[in-house]
Coordinates of C-alpha atoms and ligand atoms in Angstrom, one line a residue:
M2 CA 4.0 -43.1 44.1
L3 CA 2.2 -46.5 44.2
S4 CA 4.6 -48.2 46.7
G5 CA 3.1 -50.9 48.6
K6 CA -0.1 -50.9 46.4
N7 CA -1.2 -54.3 45.0
I8 CA -2.8 -54.1 41.6
V9 CA -4.2 -57.1 40.1
M10 CA -4.5 -56.6 36.3
G11 CA -6.7 -58.7 34.1
V12 CA -5.8 -58.8 30.5
S13 CA -8.4 -60.0 28.1
G14 CA -7.9 -60.8 24.4
G15 CA -7.8 -57.9 21.9
I16 CA -5.1 -56.2 19.9
A17 CA -4.9 -53.6 22.7
V18 CA -3.0 -56.1 24.7
Y19 CA 0.2 -54.6 23.4
K20 CA -0.8 -51.4 25.2
A21 CA -1.4 -53.2 28.3
V22 CA 2.3 -54.0 28.4
D23 CA 3.0 -50.3 28.6
V24 CA 0.4 -49.9 31.3
V25 CA 2.3 -52.5 33.5
S26 CA 5.6 -50.9 32.7
R27 CA 4.4 -47.5 33.9
L28 CA 2.7 -48.9 37.0
K29 CA 5.9 -50.8 37.8
K30 CA 8.0 -47.6 37.5
L31 CA 5.7 -46.1 40.2
N32 CA 6.7 -49.1 42.4
A33 CA 3.2 -50.8 42.3
N34 CA 3.1 -54.6 42.8
I35 CA 1.3 -56.1 39.8
D36 CA -0.2 -59.5 39.5
I37 CA -1.4 -60.3 36.1
I38 CA -4.2 -62.7 35.0
M39 CA -4.5 -63.3 31.3
T40 CA -7.3 -64.9 29.4
K41 CA -6.3 -67.6 26.9
S42 CA -7.1 -65.3 24.0
A43 CA -5.0 -62.5 25.5
A44 CA -2.0 -65.0 25.5
E45 CA -2.6 -65.4 21.8
F46 CA -1.8 -61.7 21.3
V47 CA 1.2 -61.3 23.6
A48 CA 3.1 -64.1 25.4
P49 CA 2.6 -64.3 29.2
L50 CA 6.4 -64.1 29.5
T51 CA 6.4 -60.5 28.3
F52 CA 4.0 -59.5 31.2
Q53 CA 6.0 -61.7 33.6
S54 CA 9.3 -60.0 32.7
I55 CA 7.8 -56.5 33.1
S56 CA 5.8 -57.1 36.2
Q57 CA 8.4 -59.4 37.7
N58 CA 5.7 -61.7 39.0
P59 CA 4.3 -64.9 37.7
V60 CA 1.4 -64.6 35.3
T61 CA -1.6 -66.8 35.5
V62 CA -3.6 -67.9 32.5
N63 CA -5.1 -71.3 33.6
I64 CA -7.1 -71.7 36.6
F65 CA -5.9 -75.3 37.1
N66 CA -2.3 -74.3 36.8
E67 CA -1.5 -72.6 40.1
P68 CA 2.0 -71.4 40.9
K69 CA 3.1 -72.7 44.3
Q70 CA 3.3 -69.5 46.2
W71 CA -0.4 -68.8 46.2
K72 CA -3.1 -70.7 48.1
I73 CA -6.4 -71.0 46.1
E74 CA -5.2 -68.6 43.5
H75 CA -8.3 -66.8 42.4
I76 CA -9.2 -66.2 46.0
S77 CA -5.8 -65.1 47.2
L78 CA -5.4 -62.8 44.2
A79 CA -8.9 -61.4 44.8
K80 CA -8.1 -60.7 48.3
K81 CA -4.6 -59.3 47.6
A82 CA -5.9 -56.6 45.2
D83 CA -6.1 -53.0 46.4
V84 CA -7.4 -52.3 42.9
F85 CA -8.4 -54.6 40.1
L86 CA -7.8 -53.3 36.7
V87 CA -9.0 -55.0 33.5
A88 CA -7.1 -53.6 30.5
P89 CA -8.0 -54.3 27.7
A90 CA -11.5 -55.3 28.8
T91 CA -13.4 -57.1 26.0
A92 CA -17.2 -57.1 25.5
N93 CA -16.8 -60.8 26.5
I94 CA -15.2 -60.3 29.9
I95 CA -17.6 -57.3 30.6
G96 CA -20.6 -59.5 29.6
K97 CA -19.4 -62.3 31.7
V98 CA -19.0 -60.3 34.8
A99 CA -22.3 -58.4 34.2
N100 CA -24.1 -61.8 34.1
G101 CA -22.3 -63.6 36.8
I102 CA -20.4 -65.9 34.7
A103 CA -17.2 -67.2 36.4
D104 CA -15.6 -69.8 34.0
D105 CA -12.0 -68.9 33.9
M106 CA -9.3 -67.5 36.0
L107 CA -10.0 -63.9 35.2
S108 CA -13.8 -63.9 35.5
T109 CA -13.6 -66.0 38.7
T110 CA -11.2 -63.7 40.4
I111 CA -13.2 -60.6 39.4
M112 CA -16.2 -62.2 40.9
A113 CA -14.3 -63.0 44.2
T114 CA -12.8 -59.6 44.7
R115 CA -14.0 -57.0 47.0
A116 CA -11.6 -54.4 45.6
K117 CA -12.5 -51.6 43.3
V118 CA -12.7 -53.1 39.8
I119 CA -11.9 -50.7 36.9
F120 CA -12.5 -51.8 33.3
A121 CA -10.7 -50.1 30.3
P122 CA -12.8 -51.4 27.4
A123 CA -11.4 -51.9 23.9
M124 CA -13.4 -53.3 21.1
N125 CA -14.9 -52.6 17.7
T126 CA -17.1 -49.5 17.5
N127 CA -20.3 -51.5 16.6
M128 CA -19.6 -53.8 19.5
Y129 CA -19.1 -50.8 21.9
N130 CA -22.3 -49.2 20.7
N131 CA -24.3 -52.5 20.8
I132 CA -27.2 -52.1 23.2
I133 CA -26.4 -55.4 24.9
F134 CA -22.9 -54.3 25.6
K135 CA -24.2 -50.9 26.9
E136 CA -26.7 -52.7 29.2
N137 CA -24.0 -54.8 30.5
M138 CA -21.7 -51.8 31.2
N139 CA -24.6 -49.8 32.8
K140 CA -25.6 -52.6 35.0
L141 CA -21.9 -52.9 36.2
K142 CA -21.7 -49.2 36.7
E143 CA -24.8 -49.3 38.8
H144 CA -23.1 -52.0 41.0
G145 CA -20.1 -49.7 41.5
Y146 CA -17.7 -51.1 38.8
E147 CA -15.8 -48.3 37.1
F148 CA -15.0 -47.7 33.4
I149 CA -12.3 -45.8 31.8
K150 CA -13.8 -44.3 28.6
P151 CA -12.2 -45.6 25.4
G152 CA -11.0 -43.1 22.9
S153 CA -12.1 -42.6 19.2
G154 CA -10.1 -43.1 16.1
R155 CA -9.0 -45.7 13.6
L156 CA -9.4 -49.2 15.2
A157 CA -7.3 -52.2 14.3
C158 CA -10.2 -53.6 12.2
G159 CA -10.0 -50.5 10.0
D160 CA -13.3 -49.0 11.4
I161 CA -13.3 -45.5 12.7
G162 CA -15.1 -44.7 15.9
E163 CA -15.2 -45.2 19.6
G164 CA -13.6 -48.3 21.1
K165 CA -9.9 -47.6 21.2
M166 CA -8.5 -48.5 24.7
A167 CA -7.7 -45.4 26.7
E168 CA -4.0 -44.4 26.4
P169 CA -1.7 -46.1 29.0
C170 CA -0.8 -42.7 30.6
D171 CA -4.5 -42.0 31.2
I172 CA -5.2 -45.5 32.6
V173 CA -2.3 -45.0 35.1
D174 CA -3.6 -41.5 36.0
Y175 CA -6.9 -43.0 36.7
I176 CA -5.3 -45.7 38.9
I177 CA -3.4 -43.1 40.8
G178 CA -6.6 -41.2 41.3
S179 CA -8.3 -44.3 42.7
F180 CA -5.8 -44.4 45.5
N181 CA -6.1 -40.8 46.3
G182 CA -8.5 -40.7 49.2
N183 CA -11.5 -39.5 47.2
Q184 CA -11.5 -36.2 49.2
L185 CA -14.0 -34.7 46.9
K186 CA -16.5 -37.6 46.4
G187 CA -19.9 -36.3 45.9
K188 CA -18.7 -32.7 45.3
K189 CA -19.6 -30.9 42.0
I190 CA -16.9 -28.6 40.8
I191 CA -17.0 -26.3 37.8
I192 CA -13.5 -25.3 36.4
T193 CA -13.1 -22.7 33.8
A194 CA -9.9 -22.9 31.7
G195 CA -8.2 -21.4 28.7
P196 CA -8.7 -18.1 26.9
T197 CA -11.9 -16.8 25.4
I198 CA -12.1 -15.4 21.9
E199 CA -14.0 -12.5 20.6
P200 CA -14.6 -12.2 16.9
L201 CA -13.9 -9.0 15.1
D202 CA -15.1 -9.9 11.6
P203 CA -15.7 -13.2 9.8
V204 CA -11.9 -14.0 9.7
R205 CA -10.3 -12.3 12.7
Y206 CA -10.7 -12.6 16.5
M207 CA -9.0 -11.3 19.7
T208 CA -7.7 -13.6 22.3
N209 CA -4.8 -14.0 24.8
Y210 CA -2.0 -16.5 25.5
S211 CA -3.8 -18.8 27.9
S212 CA -3.1 -22.5 27.0
G213 CA -5.7 -24.1 29.3
K214 CA -2.9 -26.0 31.1
M215 CA -3.6 -24.6 34.6
G216 CA -7.4 -25.2 34.3
F217 CA -7.0 -28.7 32.8
A218 CA -4.5 -29.7 35.5
L219 CA -7.1 -28.6 38.2
A220 CA -9.8 -30.6 36.4
K221 CA -7.6 -33.7 36.4
V222 CA -6.6 -33.5 40.0
A223 CA -10.2 -32.7 41.2
Q224 CA -11.6 -35.6 39.2
Q225 CA -8.8 -37.9 40.6
Q226 CA -10.1 -36.8 44.0
G227 CA -13.6 -38.1 43.2
A228 CA -15.2 -34.8 42.3
E229 CA -17.8 -34.5 39.6
V230 CA -16.0 -32.1 37.3
T231 CA -17.5 -29.8 34.7
L232 CA -14.7 -28.2 32.7
I233 CA -15.6 -25.2 30.7
S234 CA -12.9 -24.1 28.3
G235 CA -12.2 -21.8 25.4
P236 CA -10.2 -23.0 22.4
V237 CA -7.1 -25.0 23.5
N238 CA -5.0 -27.7 22.1
L239 CA -5.6 -30.1 25.0
E240 CA -7.5 -33.3 25.6
P241 CA -9.9 -33.0 28.5
P242 CA -9.0 -35.4 31.4
L243 CA -11.0 -38.7 31.3
G244 CA -14.2 -38.7 33.3
V245 CA -14.7 -35.0 33.2
E246 CA -17.7 -33.3 31.6
F247 CA -16.2 -31.0 28.9
I248 CA -17.8 -27.9 27.6
R249 CA -16.1 -26.0 24.8
I250 CA -17.1 -22.3 24.4
N251 CA -15.6 -19.4 22.5
T252 CA -16.7 -16.1 23.9
T253 CA -16.8 -14.7 27.5
Q254 CA -20.5 -14.4 27.2
E255 CA -20.7 -18.1 26.3
M256 CA -18.5 -19.0 29.2
F257 CA -20.8 -17.0 31.5
N258 CA -23.8 -18.8 30.2
A259 CA -22.2 -22.2 30.6
V260 CA -21.2 -21.5 34.2
G261 CA -24.8 -20.3 34.8
R262 CA -26.2 -23.7 33.7
Y263 CA -24.3 -25.5 36.3
F264 CA -23.8 -23.1 39.1
D265 CA -26.9 -23.6 41.3
D266 CA -26.0 -27.2 41.8
C267 CA -22.3 -26.9 42.3
H268 CA -20.2 -26.9 45.5
V269 CA -17.1 -25.1 44.0
L270 CA -16.3 -22.8 41.1
I271 CA -12.7 -22.4 40.1
K272 CA -12.0 -19.5 37.7
A273 CA -8.6 -20.4 36.1
A274 CA -9.7 -19.1 32.7
A275 CA -8.5 -15.9 31.2
P276 CA -11.7 -14.5 29.7
L277 CA -11.5 -11.4 27.6
D278 CA -12.8 -8.4 29.6
Y279 CA -14.0 -6.6 26.4
R280 CA -15.6 -7.5 23.1
P281 CA -16.1 -5.3 20.0
V282 CA -19.3 -3.3 20.1
S283 CA -20.3 -4.9 16.8
V284 CA -18.8 -7.8 14.7
S285 CA -18.3 -6.6 11.2
E286 CA -20.4 -8.7 8.8
H287 CA -17.7 -8.6 6.2
K288 CA -13.9 -8.8 6.4
I289 CA -12.5 -5.5 7.6
K290 CA -10.6 -4.0 4.6
K291 CA -7.1 -2.8 4.9
E292 CA -7.6 0.4 2.8
K293 CA -7.2 2.8 5.7
D294 CA -3.9 3.4 7.6
E295 CA -5.7 3.6 10.9
I296 CA -9.0 2.1 12.0
E297 CA -10.8 2.5 15.3
L298 CA -12.6 -0.3 17.0
K299 CA -14.9 0.3 19.9
F300 CA -15.2 -2.2 22.7
V301 CA -17.9 -2.9 25.3
K302 CA -17.3 -4.7 28.6
N303 CA -17.9 -8.4 29.0
P304 CA -19.6 -9.8 32.0
D305 CA -17.3 -10.4 34.9
I306 CA -18.1 -14.1 35.5
A307 CA -16.4 -14.4 38.9
A308 CA -17.9 -11.2 40.1
H309 CA -21.4 -12.1 39.0
F310 CA -21.4 -15.5 40.6
G311 CA -19.6 -14.2 43.7
K312 CA -22.5 -11.8 44.1
I313 CA -25.2 -14.4 43.9
K314 CA -23.5 -17.4 45.5
K315 CA -25.1 -19.2 48.4
K316 CA -22.9 -21.9 49.9
Q317 CA -20.6 -22.2 46.9
I318 CA -16.8 -21.7 47.3
I319 CA -15.4 -19.5 44.6
I320 CA -11.7 -19.4 43.8
G321 CA -10.2 -16.9 41.4
F322 CA -6.9 -16.5 39.8
A323 CA -5.1 -13.2 39.5
A324 CA -3.0 -12.7 36.4
E325 CA -0.8 -9.8 37.5
T326 CA 2.2 -8.0 36.2
E327 CA 2.8 -5.6 39.1
N328 CA 1.6 -5.1 42.8
I329 CA 0.7 -8.8 42.7
I330 CA -0.5 -9.4 46.2
E331 CA -2.1 -6.0 46.6
N332 CA -4.1 -6.4 43.4
A333 CA -5.0 -10.0 44.3
R334 CA -6.5 -8.8 47.6
K335 CA -8.5 -6.2 45.8
K336 CA -9.9 -8.9 43.5
I337 CA -10.9 -11.1 46.4
D338 CA -13.2 -8.3 47.8
K339 CA -14.5 -7.1 44.4
K340 CA -15.5 -10.5 43.3
N341 CA -16.4 -12.0 46.7
L342 CA -14.0 -14.9 46.4
D343 CA -13.0 -17.4 49.0
F344 CA -9.4 -17.3 48.0
I345 CA -7.4 -16.2 45.0
V346 CA -4.3 -17.7 43.3
A347 CA -2.0 -14.9 42.2
N348 CA 0.5 -15.5 39.5
N349 CA 3.0 -13.0 37.9
V350 CA 2.4 -13.6 34.3
L351 CA 5.6 -11.8 33.3
A352 CA 7.8 -14.2 35.4
E353 CA 9.8 -16.9 33.6
N354 CA 8.2 -20.4 34.1
A355 CA 5.0 -19.0 35.3
G356 CA 1.5 -17.9 34.1
F357 CA 0.5 -18.4 30.5
K358 CA 1.6 -21.4 28.5
S359 CA 4.3 -22.9 30.6
D360 CA 4.1 -26.3 32.3
T361 CA 5.0 -24.7 35.6
N362 CA 3.7 -21.9 37.6
I363 CA 4.8 -19.7 40.6
V364 CA 1.9 -18.8 42.7
T365 CA 0.9 -17.0 45.9
I366 CA -2.4 -18.0 47.4
V367 CA -4.1 -15.1 49.1
D368 CA -6.9 -15.8 51.6
K369 CA -10.1 -13.8 52.3
N370 CA -8.5 -12.5 55.5
G371 CA -5.6 -11.2 53.5
S372 CA -2.8 -13.8 54.5
A373 CA -0.7 -14.9 51.7
T374 CA 1.3 -18.1 51.1
D375 CA 4.0 -18.2 48.6
Y376 CA 4.7 -21.4 46.6
P377 CA 8.0 -22.2 44.8
M378 CA 8.0 -22.9 41.1
M379 CA 6.0 -26.1 40.6
K380 CA 4.5 -28.1 37.8
K381 CA 0.9 -26.9 37.2
E382 CA -0.4 -30.3 38.3
D383 CA 1.3 -29.8 41.7
V384 CA -0.1 -26.2 42.0
A385 CA -3.4 -27.9 41.2
R386 CA -2.9 -30.4 44.0
A387 CA -2.1 -27.7 46.5
I388 CA -5.3 -25.8 45.4
I389 CA -7.5 -28.9 45.5
D390 CA -6.1 -29.9 49.0
K391 CA -7.0 -26.5 50.3
I392 CA -10.6 -26.7 48.8
S393 CA -11.0 -30.2 50.3
A394 CA -10.0 -28.9 53.7
M395 CA -12.5 -26.0 53.4
L396 CA -15.3 -28.4 52.3
N397 CA -14.6 -31.0 55.1
C398 CA -14.4 -28.6 58.0
Ligands
PMT419 O1 -4.0 -21.4 30.6 P1 -2.4 -21.3 31.1 O2 -1.6 -21.1 29.8 O3 -2.1 -22.5 31.8 O4 -2.2 -20.0 32.0 C1 -2.8 -20.0 33.2 C2 -3.3 -18.6 33.5 C3 -2.2 -17.6 33.5 C4 -4.4 -18.2 32.5 C5 -4.0 -18.7 34.9 O5 -3.0 -19.1 35.8 C6 -4.6 -17.4 35.5 O6 -4.0 -16.5 35.9 N1 -5.9 -17.2 35.1 C7 -6.7 -16.0 35.4 C8 -6.5 -15.0 34.2 C9 -7.3 -13.8 34.4 O7 -8.2 -13.5 33.7 O8 -6.9 -13.0 35.4 P2 -7.6 -11.6 35.9 O9 -6.7 -11.1 37.0 O10 -7.9 -10.8 34.7 O11 -9.1 -12.0 36.4 C10 -9.2 -12.3 37.8 C11 -10.3 -13.4 38.0 O12 -11.5 -13.1 37.4 C12 -9.9 -14.7 37.2 O13 -10.3 -15.8 38.1 C13 -10.7 -14.7 36.0 O14 -11.0 -16.1 35.5 C14 -11.9 -14.0 36.4 N2 -12.6 -13.2 35.3 C15 -12.0 -12.3 34.6 C16 -12.6 -11.6 33.6 C17 -14.0 -11.9 33.3 N3 -14.6 -11.2 32.4 N4 -14.6 -12.8 34.1 C18 -13.9 -13.5 35.1 O15 -14.5 -14.3 35.7

């Protein structure tokens, strides 16, 4: 996937250096060529030999200790880089770059490169929240340097909070994304995902089987293509992709309201969520007792989000999904018209390896003009790629 790509990776000193080894291993498995520059303190945590063995390239630590095959090393590596990743990136290296300090191999090479530079910060929470660090980070962002947001949790120092280096798989996804043509740069995309829930009483609610996997895969791929993604999701057990604005809602009305806040400004709305069509007329104030053998609940219709925004849309592209169990294409075509969609992704939610919960899906994309294209069983991420490619083509023509 990354064949022929030259990634220069800076490794600065922090406990997360051990995770950087995994990043190199994953990039290598994707056939990237990786040249590593370590700071002296990084080399105190993990020996350069480890990185050398995994990257199968010489590792540079000292600016005055140039391996023979390079010319002026910091310049040749700076030029060689298609992407320059710094992981882990300490407050020190970020501070140096932000202030034009080039006093070792890593800072000098970053200063000399014209490649995209991506920092994966890792540091103590108080350091991460320190106003001076934030100023440095914001200054670099303004100059086009990119940052992979660190995670939160228990840090090596025992503190709990933000500052854990992003997980290797997320860093690698980000790098893959940085090579993916940025087809959606400057485009704002709203993606809805997951189920909604409708409370019945203080302890019970209705919902459906949506896991959010389809919508989250779309958000990840759209973000990798450079889009500004707002992901609006009902309750699911998934981590939102890095760099995506995440809005968690419960009910269909809340999803409707959230879409409404972003819609005017957006270019594309993708409705991969499975919102509940009905909600109870009233939510019981107290737990419904089980004294009677039968109870009756009355439901009222929820807003149809896709139909509402389909009606008021101006230039926005709206894509719907059709969760069908019979007459799939015919029903999907009806939904395009009813909701004024630009195309619809139909899936048979009774089929094996498709629809709710599974990691794969089997879809037919039905266009406004009625034509239908069948796709074989694919990972949801690959289905997302096909959808995002189609949207890019529509936006760019
Ligand atoms: O989340 P996963 O486990 O990965 O499963 C993926 C999925 C099966 C949920 C997904 O692929 C899918 O089919 N999503 C649409 C589910 C659905 O609500 O389908 P529908 O045919 O009932 O609705 C048609 C369209 O109208 C959908 O785009 C839906 O988001 C939208 N809708 C529906 C009801 C409503 N009140 N408002 C809406 O906007």
